[in-house]
Amino acid sequence: MTVLCLAETDADGAADASLRALSFAAGMAGGAPLAAVVFGPADRVPRDALAAHGATGVYLIEPGQVDGYAPQAWARALAGLAGQAGAVAVVAAATDRGNEVMAYLGALTGLPVAANCVSAEPDGDGAYRLVRHRWAGLLLEEARLEGSPALMTVATEAVPAVTVPEPGAIPVDSFAPRLDGDDLRVRAAETAGHSSGASLATARVVVGGGRGVGGPDGFAPLEELAGLLGGVVGVSRVVTSEGWRPHRQQVGQTGTKITPELYLACGISGAIQHMAGCAGAKHIVVVNTDPGAPILAHADYAIVGDLGEVIPALVAALQARAAS
């Protein structure tokens, strides 16, 4: 009766989106074993964080088995684990990687995948009664998912990360998946200069830039600020439409939904589609010259001013603080 949850990691340990997915999976498990699945070296397993959010064990797939991000290999490993552990469900956060891996898993197993779930309850005969987001969260759909194991991704911006009262020590078991050459044909690698350890969907800090940045060159200060804060850069749709930055950095309804601790939005007006992507941020700070910009209504703090002056001043202050 085990539930498996794919746990992504970043430079700080367990990704926030995965901790939310783990809390979701703990609610599904209802006291049954809940195992987190981690791809990476043994010394990078965030045991304490995983235990604190409900995991009762960890399955580890080390780099010697799957080096780097290989979506089909990750899915093959999850399929093998599900069979070995007798899993009734496999869950992942609805991040870029979580969505991709679960899509591969559905294809490998021939099972349906329910995306963007916000709740799941057993409904007899191995089925689950679900509520999930549709239309970028504008609609909640009630559905019944049949198939064993049940495959789901979690709409993390709508699910809190809940800690358990008294987490205990959890075992870590290595798992060696059976792979073939085709499983490793597609692999992603990061160069040393771009290996931040966090993706847009899992970053704890996102520095966003919109039309007010002025052009491609205007993102250099935002990149520097994101580096100092240990975060990543995100952009509004108009920025990708203008070709200033790639689509993978877009925050919004047609981009990536983010759930950082801090979203610093610079020169972004805050259209409805953009707010649908950043509403899960715990704190929103805005820098904008327009006091009537819609995004200010959603901000915890706002600076009405020129980001060309505000951002360099903030960078200088952070650098001075680090130096002291």
Coordinates of C-alpha atoms in Angstrom, one line a residue:
M1 CA 0.0 0.0 0.0
T2 CA 3.0 2.3 -0.4
V3 CA 2.7 5.7 -2.0
L4 CA 5.7 7.0 -4.0
C5 CA 6.6 10.7 -4.4
L6 CA 9.3 12.0 -6.7
A7 CA 11.3 14.4 -4.6
E8 CA 13.3 17.0 -6.6
T9 CA 16.3 18.7 -4.9
D10 CA 18.1 22.0 -5.4
A11 CA 21.1 23.7 -3.9
D12 CA 19.3 24.1 -0.6
G13 CA 18.0 20.6 -0.2
A14 CA 14.5 19.4 -1.0
A15 CA 12.7 21.7 -3.5
D16 CA 9.7 23.5 -2.0
A17 CA 7.4 22.2 -4.8
S18 CA 8.3 18.7 -3.9
L19 CA 7.7 19.2 -0.2
R20 CA 4.2 20.4 -1.0
A21 CA 3.7 17.3 -3.2
L22 CA 5.0 15.2 -0.3
S23 CA 2.4 16.7 2.0
F24 CA -0.3 16.0 -0.6
A25 CA 1.0 12.4 -0.8
A26 CA 1.0 12.0 3.0
G27 CA -2.7 12.9 3.0
M28 CA -3.4 10.3 0.3
A29 CA -1.4 7.6 2.2
G30 CA -3.5 8.0 5.3
G31 CA -0.8 6.4 7.5
A32 CA 0.4 3.9 4.9
P33 CA 4.1 3.9 4.0
L34 CA 5.1 7.0 2.0
A35 CA 8.5 6.8 0.2
A36 CA 10.3 9.7 -1.4
V37 CA 12.2 9.0 -4.5
V38 CA 15.5 10.9 -4.9
F39 CA 17.8 11.0 -7.9
G40 CA 21.3 12.1 -6.9
P41 CA 24.3 11.3 -4.7
A42 CA 23.7 9.8 -1.2
D43 CA 25.2 12.8 0.6
R44 CA 22.6 15.1 -0.9
V45 CA 19.5 13.3 0.4
P46 CA 17.6 15.8 2.5
R47 CA 16.4 13.3 5.1
D48 CA 15.3 15.7 7.7
A49 CA 13.1 17.8 5.4
L50 CA 11.6 14.7 3.8
A51 CA 10.8 13.2 7.1
A52 CA 9.3 16.4 8.4
H53 CA 6.8 16.4 5.6
G54 CA 5.6 12.9 6.0
A55 CA 8.1 10.6 4.3
T56 CA 8.6 7.2 6.1
G57 CA 11.5 6.2 3.8
V58 CA 13.6 7.1 0.8
Y59 CA 14.5 5.3 -2.3
L60 CA 17.8 6.6 -3.8
I61 CA 18.8 6.3 -7.4
E62 CA 22.5 7.4 -7.5
P63 CA 24.4 9.0 -10.4
G64 CA 26.1 5.7 -11.1
Q65 CA 22.7 4.4 -12.2
V66 CA 21.2 7.5 -13.8
D67 CA 23.6 10.4 -14.3
G68 CA 21.9 13.8 -14.7
Y69 CA 18.3 14.4 -15.7
A70 CA 17.0 11.7 -18.1
P71 CA 13.2 11.8 -18.1
Q72 CA 12.6 8.4 -19.6
A73 CA 15.1 6.7 -17.3
W74 CA 13.6 8.5 -14.3
A75 CA 10.2 7.2 -15.4
R76 CA 11.5 3.7 -15.9
A77 CA 13.0 3.8 -12.4
L78 CA 9.7 4.9 -11.0
A79 CA 7.9 2.1 -12.8
G80 CA 10.3 -0.5 -11.4
L81 CA 10.0 0.9 -7.9
A82 CA 6.2 0.9 -8.1
G83 CA 6.2 -2.7 -9.0
Q84 CA 8.8 -3.7 -6.3
A85 CA 7.1 -1.7 -3.5
G86 CA 3.5 -2.6 -4.5
A87 CA 2.8 1.2 -4.9
V88 CA -0.9 2.2 -5.1
A89 CA 0.0 5.7 -6.3
V90 CA 3.0 7.6 -7.7
V91 CA 3.0 11.4 -7.2
A92 CA 5.1 14.3 -8.4
A93 CA 5.0 18.1 -8.2
A94 CA 3.7 19.7 -11.3
T95 CA 7.1 21.2 -12.2
D96 CA 8.7 21.0 -15.6
R97 CA 10.5 17.8 -14.6
G98 CA 7.6 16.4 -12.6
N99 CA 5.2 16.8 -15.5
E100 CA 7.6 15.4 -18.0
V101 CA 8.6 12.3 -16.0
M102 CA 5.0 11.5 -15.2
A103 CA 4.0 11.8 -18.8
Y104 CA 6.8 9.3 -19.7
L105 CA 5.6 7.1 -16.8
G106 CA 2.0 7.1 -18.2
A107 CA 3.3 6.2 -21.6
L108 CA 5.5 3.3 -20.3
T109 CA 2.7 1.9 -18.1
G110 CA -0.3 2.7 -20.3
L111 CA -2.0 4.3 -17.3
P112 CA -3.7 7.7 -17.2
V113 CA -2.0 10.7 -15.5
A114 CA -4.2 13.2 -13.6
A115 CA -2.4 16.6 -13.7
N116 CA -2.6 19.6 -11.4
C117 CA -4.4 17.8 -8.5
V118 CA -5.3 19.7 -5.4
S119 CA -6.9 16.8 -3.4
A120 CA -7.3 13.1 -3.7
E121 CA -9.3 10.6 -1.7
P122 CA -9.7 6.8 -2.1
D123 CA -12.9 5.9 -3.9
G124 CA -12.9 2.1 -3.7
D125 CA -11.4 -0.5 -6.0
G126 CA -8.1 1.3 -6.1
A127 CA -9.6 4.4 -7.6
Y128 CA -9.3 8.0 -6.3
R129 CA -11.8 10.9 -6.2
L130 CA -9.9 14.0 -7.3
V131 CA -10.2 17.7 -7.5
R132 CA -7.8 19.3 -9.9
H133 CA -7.1 22.6 -11.6
R134 CA -8.2 23.2 -15.2
W135 CA -7.8 26.3 -17.3
A136 CA -4.7 27.5 -15.4
G137 CA -6.5 27.3 -12.1
L138 CA -9.6 29.2 -13.2
L139 CA -11.7 26.1 -12.9
L140 CA -11.8 23.2 -10.4
E141 CA -12.7 19.8 -11.9
E142 CA -14.0 16.8 -9.9
A143 CA -12.9 13.5 -11.4
R144 CA -12.4 9.8 -10.7
L145 CA -9.1 8.3 -11.5
E146 CA -8.9 4.6 -12.2
G147 CA -5.8 2.6 -12.7
S148 CA -3.1 1.0 -10.5
P149 CA -0.9 2.6 -9.6
A150 CA -2.7 6.0 -9.7
L151 CA -0.4 8.6 -11.4
M152 CA -0.8 12.2 -10.4
T153 CA 0.9 15.6 -10.5
V154 CA 0.2 18.2 -7.8
A155 CA -0.8 21.8 -8.4
T156 CA 1.8 22.9 -5.8
E157 CA 0.7 26.6 -5.7
A158 CA -2.6 25.4 -4.2
V159 CA -1.2 22.9 -1.7
P160 CA 0.6 23.9 1.5
A161 CA 3.8 22.2 2.7
V162 CA 2.6 20.7 6.1
T163 CA 5.0 19.3 8.6
V164 CA 4.3 16.3 10.8
P165 CA 4.3 16.6 14.6
E166 CA 7.1 14.2 15.5
P167 CA 9.2 13.1 12.4
G168 CA 11.5 10.2 13.0
A169 CA 14.7 9.0 11.4
I170 CA 13.9 7.5 8.0
P171 CA 15.9 4.7 6.1
V172 CA 17.5 5.3 2.7
D173 CA 17.5 2.3 0.4
S174 CA 19.4 2.3 -2.9
F175 CA 17.5 1.2 -6.0
A176 CA 19.2 0.1 -9.2
P177 CA 16.7 0.4 -12.1
R178 CA 16.8 -1.8 -15.1
L179 CA 17.5 0.5 -18.1
D180 CA 18.4 0.1 -21.7
G181 CA 20.2 2.4 -24.1
D182 CA 17.0 4.1 -25.3
D183 CA 16.1 5.2 -21.7
L184 CA 19.3 7.3 -21.7
R185 CA 19.2 8.7 -25.2
V186 CA 17.7 12.0 -23.9
R187 CA 19.7 13.5 -21.0
A188 CA 20.0 17.1 -19.8
A189 CA 23.3 18.5 -18.5
E190 CA 24.1 21.8 -17.0
T191 CA 27.4 23.7 -17.6
A192 CA 29.2 24.8 -14.5
G193 CA 28.4 28.4 -15.2
H194 CA 24.7 27.8 -15.3
S195 CA 24.3 25.2 -12.6
S196 CA 22.3 27.1 -10.1
G197 CA 20.7 24.0 -8.5
A198 CA 17.2 25.4 -8.9
S199 CA 14.7 25.7 -11.7
L200 CA 12.1 28.4 -12.1
A201 CA 9.4 26.1 -10.7
T202 CA 11.4 25.1 -7.7
A203 CA 13.4 28.2 -6.9
R204 CA 13.0 29.8 -3.5
V205 CA 13.7 33.3 -4.9
V206 CA 12.6 34.5 -8.4
V207 CA 13.6 37.9 -9.8
G208 CA 11.1 38.8 -12.5
G209 CA 11.5 41.3 -15.4
G210 CA 8.9 42.7 -17.7
R211 CA 8.7 45.3 -20.4
G212 CA 10.0 48.0 -18.0
V213 CA 13.4 46.3 -18.1
G214 CA 13.8 48.0 -21.5
G215 CA 15.4 45.3 -23.6
P216 CA 17.7 42.3 -23.5
D217 CA 20.6 44.2 -22.0
G218 CA 18.4 45.4 -19.1
F219 CA 18.4 41.9 -17.6
A220 CA 22.1 41.9 -16.5
P221 CA 21.4 43.7 -13.2
L222 CA 18.5 41.3 -12.6
E223 CA 20.8 38.3 -13.2
E224 CA 23.3 39.7 -10.8
L225 CA 20.6 40.3 -8.1
A226 CA 19.2 36.8 -8.6
G227 CA 22.7 35.4 -8.1
L228 CA 23.2 37.3 -4.9
L229 CA 19.9 36.1 -3.6
G230 CA 20.5 32.5 -4.6
G231 CA 17.5 32.7 -7.1
V232 CA 16.7 32.6 -10.7
V233 CA 15.3 35.1 -13.3
G234 CA 11.8 34.9 -14.6
V235 CA 10.0 37.1 -17.2
S236 CA 6.6 38.2 -18.3
R237 CA 5.0 37.1 -21.6
V238 CA 5.8 40.3 -23.4
V239 CA 9.5 39.7 -22.8
T240 CA 9.4 36.3 -24.5
S241 CA 7.2 37.7 -27.3
E242 CA 9.8 40.4 -28.0
G243 CA 12.5 37.7 -28.1
W244 CA 14.4 39.2 -25.2
R245 CA 14.5 36.0 -23.2
P246 CA 13.6 32.3 -23.8
H247 CA 10.1 31.0 -23.1
R248 CA 11.4 28.6 -20.5
Q249 CA 11.8 31.6 -18.2
Q250 CA 8.2 32.9 -18.6
V251 CA 6.1 33.1 -15.5
G252 CA 2.3 32.9 -16.1
Q253 CA -0.7 31.1 -17.4
T254 CA 1.2 30.0 -20.6
G255 CA 4.5 29.7 -18.8
T256 CA 5.6 28.3 -15.5
K257 CA 3.7 28.6 -12.2
I258 CA 6.1 29.5 -9.4
T259 CA 5.9 29.1 -5.6
P260 CA 8.9 30.9 -4.2
E261 CA 9.5 32.4 -0.8
L262 CA 10.1 35.7 -2.6
Y263 CA 9.0 37.0 -6.0
L264 CA 10.7 40.4 -6.8
A265 CA 8.8 41.7 -9.9
C266 CA 10.6 44.5 -11.7
G267 CA 8.9 46.5 -14.5
I268 CA 6.0 44.1 -14.7
S269 CA 2.4 45.5 -15.0
G270 CA 0.7 42.3 -13.7
A271 CA -1.8 41.1 -16.2
I272 CA -4.2 38.4 -15.1
Q273 CA -2.3 35.7 -17.0
H274 CA 1.0 36.7 -15.2
M275 CA -0.6 36.8 -11.8
A276 CA -2.0 33.3 -12.4
G277 CA 1.6 32.1 -12.5
C278 CA 3.0 33.9 -9.5
A279 CA 0.0 33.8 -7.1
G280 CA 1.6 31.0 -5.2
A281 CA 4.6 33.2 -4.1
K282 CA 4.7 33.7 -0.3
H283 CA 5.9 37.2 -0.6
I284 CA 5.7 39.6 -3.6
V285 CA 7.8 42.7 -3.8
V286 CA 7.3 45.1 -6.8
V287 CA 9.5 47.7 -8.4
N288 CA 7.6 49.8 -10.9
T289 CA 7.4 53.4 -12.0
D290 CA 3.6 53.2 -12.4
P291 CA 1.7 53.5 -9.1
G292 CA -1.4 52.3 -10.8
A293 CA 0.1 49.0 -12.1
P294 CA -2.3 46.1 -11.3
I295 CA 0.5 44.1 -9.7
L296 CA 0.8 46.6 -6.9
A297 CA -2.6 45.4 -5.6
H298 CA -1.1 41.9 -5.0
A299 CA 2.2 43.2 -3.5
D300 CA 3.3 42.8 0.1
Y301 CA 5.8 45.7 -0.5
A302 CA 6.2 48.0 -3.5
I303 CA 8.8 50.6 -4.5
V304 CA 7.5 53.2 -7.0
G305 CA 10.6 54.1 -8.8
D306 CA 13.0 53.5 -11.7
L307 CA 14.3 49.9 -11.6
G308 CA 17.5 51.2 -13.3
E309 CA 18.2 53.0 -10.0
V310 CA 16.6 50.7 -7.5
I311 CA 18.2 47.4 -8.6
P312 CA 21.8 48.6 -8.8
A313 CA 21.3 50.2 -5.3
L314 CA 20.0 46.9 -4.0
V315 CA 22.8 45.0 -5.6
A316 CA 25.4 47.3 -4.0
A317 CA 23.7 47.0 -0.6
L318 CA 23.8 43.2 -0.8
Q319 CA 27.4 43.2 -1.9
A320 CA 28.4 45.5 1.0
R321 CA 26.6 43.3 3.4
A322 CA 28.3 40.2 2.1
A323 CA 31.7 41.9 2.3
S324 CA 31.1 42.9 6.0

